Coordinates of C-alpha atoms in Angstrom, one line a residue:
Chain P
E69 CA 95.0 123.7 42.2
P70 CA 94.8 125.3 46.3
E71 CA 91.4 126.0 47.1
V72 CA 89.9 127.1 50.8
T73 CA 88.5 124.3 52.5
Q74 CA 85.8 124.5 55.0
T75 CA 84.4 122.4 57.7
P76 CA 81.9 121.2 58.7
S77 CA 80.0 121.1 55.8
H78 CA 76.9 121.0 57.4
Q79 CA 76.4 122.2 61.1
V80 CA 73.0 121.6 63.1
T81 CA 72.4 123.3 66.3
Q82 CA 70.0 124.5 69.3
M83 CA 69.0 127.9 69.5
G84 CA 71.4 129.2 72.3
Q85 CA 74.4 127.2 71.8
E86 CA 77.9 128.0 70.6
V87 CA 79.1 126.8 67.3
I88 CA 82.3 127.0 66.0
L89 CA 83.1 127.1 62.0
R90 CA 86.5 126.6 60.4
C91 CA 88.7 127.3 57.6
V92 CA 91.8 126.6 55.8
P93 CA 92.7 129.2 53.6
I94 CA 95.0 128.9 50.6
S95 CA 98.2 128.8 52.4
N96 CA 100.2 131.8 50.7
H97 CA 97.0 134.0 51.1
L98 CA 97.1 136.9 54.0
Y99 CA 93.8 138.6 54.2
F100 CA 91.0 136.4 55.8
Y101 CA 87.2 136.8 55.5
W102 CA 84.0 135.7 56.4
Y103 CA 80.8 136.1 54.4
R104 CA 77.2 134.8 55.3
Q105 CA 74.4 134.4 53.1
I106 CA 70.7 133.6 54.0
L107 CA 69.1 131.3 51.4
G108 CA 67.6 132.9 48.5
Q109 CA 69.3 136.4 49.7
K110 CA 72.7 137.8 48.6
V111 CA 76.0 137.3 50.2
E112 CA 76.4 139.9 53.2
F113 CA 80.5 140.6 53.9
L114 CA 80.8 139.8 58.1
V115 CA 84.8 140.6 58.6
S116 CA 88.2 140.6 56.9
F117 CA 91.4 139.3 59.1
Y118 CA 94.9 140.2 58.4
N119 CA 97.9 140.2 60.3
N120 CA 96.4 138.9 63.2
E121 CA 93.4 141.2 63.5
I122 CA 90.0 142.5 62.4
S123 CA 90.9 145.3 60.0
E124 CA 86.9 145.6 58.8
K125 CA 83.6 144.2 60.2
S126 CA 80.0 144.8 59.4
E127 CA 77.0 145.8 61.4
I128 CA 75.9 142.4 61.4
F129 CA 79.4 141.2 63.2
D130 CA 78.3 141.9 67.0
D131 CA 79.5 140.8 70.3
Q132 CA 77.8 137.7 69.5
F133 CA 80.8 136.6 66.5
S134 CA 84.6 136.4 66.9
V135 CA 87.4 135.6 64.8
E136 CA 90.4 133.8 65.4
R137 CA 94.0 132.1 63.6
P138 CA 95.1 129.8 66.3
D139 CA 97.9 128.4 64.1
G140 CA 99.2 128.8 61.3
S141 CA 96.8 127.3 59.1
N142 CA 93.1 127.6 60.6
F143 CA 90.4 130.7 60.6
T144 CA 87.9 130.2 62.8
L145 CA 84.3 131.7 63.3
K146 CA 82.7 131.3 66.3
I147 CA 78.9 132.3 67.1
R148 CA 78.3 132.6 71.2
S149 CA 74.9 132.0 71.2
T150 CA 72.8 130.9 68.2
K151 CA 69.5 132.5 67.3
L152 CA 67.4 131.1 64.3
E153 CA 68.0 134.2 62.4
D154 CA 71.9 132.9 62.4
S155 CA 70.8 130.2 60.0
A156 CA 73.0 130.7 56.8
M157 CA 75.6 129.0 54.8
Y158 CA 79.0 130.2 55.9
F159 CA 81.7 131.2 53.2
C160 CA 85.3 131.9 54.1
A161 CA 87.4 133.8 51.8
S162 CA 91.3 134.4 51.6
S163 CA 93.3 136.6 49.1
V164 CA 97.0 137.4 48.8
R165 CA 96.3 141.2 48.7
D166 CA 93.3 143.0 49.8
N167 CA 91.8 141.9 46.2
E168 CA 90.8 139.1 44.6
Q169 CA 89.0 136.4 46.8
F170 CA 88.7 132.8 46.6
F171 CA 86.1 131.0 48.3
G172 CA 85.7 128.1 50.3
P173 CA 82.4 125.7 49.9
G174 CA 80.9 127.3 52.8
T175 CA 79.0 125.4 55.9
R176 CA 75.5 125.4 56.0
L177 CA 74.1 126.1 59.9
T178 CA 70.9 125.3 60.7
V179 CA 69.9 126.7 64.1
L180 CA 66.6 124.7 65.4
Chain K
R514 CA 70.0 153.0 49.2
K515 CA 72.0 149.8 48.4
E516 CA 75.2 149.6 48.1
V517 CA 75.2 147.8 45.2
E518 CA 72.1 146.9 42.7
Q519 CA 71.7 144.7 40.1
D520 CA 68.7 143.7 38.0
P521 CA 67.7 140.4 39.4
G522 CA 66.6 138.7 35.9
P523 CA 66.2 136.6 35.0
F524 CA 67.7 136.6 31.7
N525 CA 66.6 134.1 29.3
V526 CA 68.8 133.9 26.5
P527 CA 69.3 131.1 23.5
E528 CA 72.9 129.4 23.1
G529 CA 75.0 131.5 21.4
A530 CA 73.1 135.0 22.3
T531 CA 75.5 137.9 23.4
V532 CA 74.0 139.1 27.0
A533 CA 75.1 141.6 29.0
F534 CA 74.4 142.9 32.5
N535 CA 74.7 146.3 34.4
C536 CA 75.6 146.7 37.9
T537 CA 75.6 150.4 40.0
Y538 CA 77.6 151.1 42.9
S539 CA 76.7 154.1 45.2
N540 CA 79.8 155.2 46.8
S541 CA 82.0 157.1 44.5
A542 CA 85.0 156.3 46.5
S543 CA 84.6 152.7 45.7
Q544 CA 88.3 151.5 44.9
S545 CA 88.0 147.5 43.4
F546 CA 85.2 145.8 41.0
F547 CA 84.7 142.3 40.9
W548 CA 82.4 140.2 39.1
Y549 CA 81.8 136.6 40.6
R550 CA 79.6 133.9 39.5
Q551 CA 77.5 131.8 41.5
D552 CA 76.0 128.4 40.9
C553 CA 72.8 126.7 42.7
R554 CA 74.3 126.3 46.4
K555 CA 77.8 126.9 45.9
E556 CA 80.2 129.4 46.7
P557 CA 81.0 132.5 44.4
K558 CA 84.0 131.9 42.0
L559 CA 85.7 134.6 40.6
L560 CA 85.3 135.4 37.2
M561 CA 87.0 138.9 36.5
S562 CA 88.0 142.2 38.0
V563 CA 86.9 145.3 36.7
Y564 CA 89.6 147.4 35.4
S565 CA 89.2 150.9 34.6
S566 CA 90.4 150.5 31.0
G567 CA 88.3 147.8 30.9
N568 CA 89.2 144.3 30.2
E569 CA 88.6 141.1 28.5
D570 CA 89.0 137.3 29.1
G571 CA 87.7 135.1 26.1
R572 CA 84.3 135.7 25.7
F573 CA 83.9 138.1 28.8
T574 CA 84.2 141.7 28.8
A575 CA 84.0 143.8 31.8
Q576 CA 83.8 147.6 31.7
L577 CA 84.0 150.3 34.8
N578 CA 82.6 153.5 34.1
R579 CA 83.4 155.6 37.3
A580 CA 81.4 158.8 36.2
S581 CA 78.1 157.1 36.0
Q582 CA 79.1 154.6 38.8
Y583 CA 78.7 151.5 36.9
I584 CA 80.1 148.5 36.1
S585 CA 79.2 146.1 33.1
L586 CA 79.8 142.1 32.3
L587 CA 79.3 141.2 28.4
I588 CA 79.4 137.3 27.5
R589 CA 79.5 136.9 24.1
D590 CA 78.6 133.5 22.1
S591 CA 76.9 131.7 25.5
K592 CA 77.2 128.2 26.7
L593 CA 74.9 126.2 28.5
S594 CA 77.4 126.0 31.0
D595 CA 77.4 130.2 31.7
S596 CA 73.7 129.6 33.2
A597 CA 74.6 131.2 36.7
T598 CA 74.2 133.9 38.9
Y599 CA 76.2 136.8 38.4
L600 CA 77.5 139.2 41.7
C601 CA 79.1 142.3 40.7
V602 CA 81.3 143.1 44.1
V603 CA 82.7 146.5 45.1
T604 CA 85.0 147.1 47.6
Y605 CA 85.6 150.4 50.2
N606 CA 88.6 150.8 52.6
F607 CA 90.4 147.8 50.6
N608 CA 89.0 145.5 53.0
K609 CA 85.1 145.9 52.9
F610 CA 83.6 144.2 50.3
Y611 CA 79.9 144.5 48.9
F612 CA 78.0 141.8 46.7
G613 CA 74.9 142.6 44.9
S614 CA 72.2 140.7 44.7
G615 CA 73.0 138.9 41.5
T616 CA 71.4 138.8 38.1
K617 CA 70.4 134.8 37.0
L618 CA 71.1 133.9 33.8
N619 CA 69.4 131.2 31.9
V620 CA 71.4 129.8 28.6
K621 CA 68.6 127.5 26.7
P622 CA 69.1 125.3 23.8

């Protein structure tokens, strides 16, 4: 069964450093998403991406964040200068249409 | 006001019980509705979409009430493996998805 994959599974970084989280969506999917979940809190929408551009983004997704689909398979989330409050689980998801999404296993980001 | 609200629970039920969760949403323009389940420290997994006419998948039944702006999930004959957090998801503008905080279910032997 095809699945969304994410790397790394755990990323530890120092405050102020840049991080790139990587995702490989399911191959025939056209819509891609990033979410975050702070420990013990709800899943929060960050951004959706379709046809090589951002289609929606939340208030959380400020200038420190960017997304890219550098080739036909990867979908990345970059955080330019990490803050302590960026520590969370980051989930990538993809869907065929703008509906049922399938999530990757997540990257746990720890900012020290 | 929260976009999507759920009773956090926990709901503690014995095996074989029937349990129901509700979820309310604030925006009447909401377009699509889903239930996901999330196990501890794992990713959300799609359980089912929710259609206006209601839909059933085995032991799971989902209903949508647009007039009252809520969706529901009914689980019949609960199994131990149903223990998880159930997340209500609502979309606006087709590309913006809002998750509820989840309802925790514990099914006990």
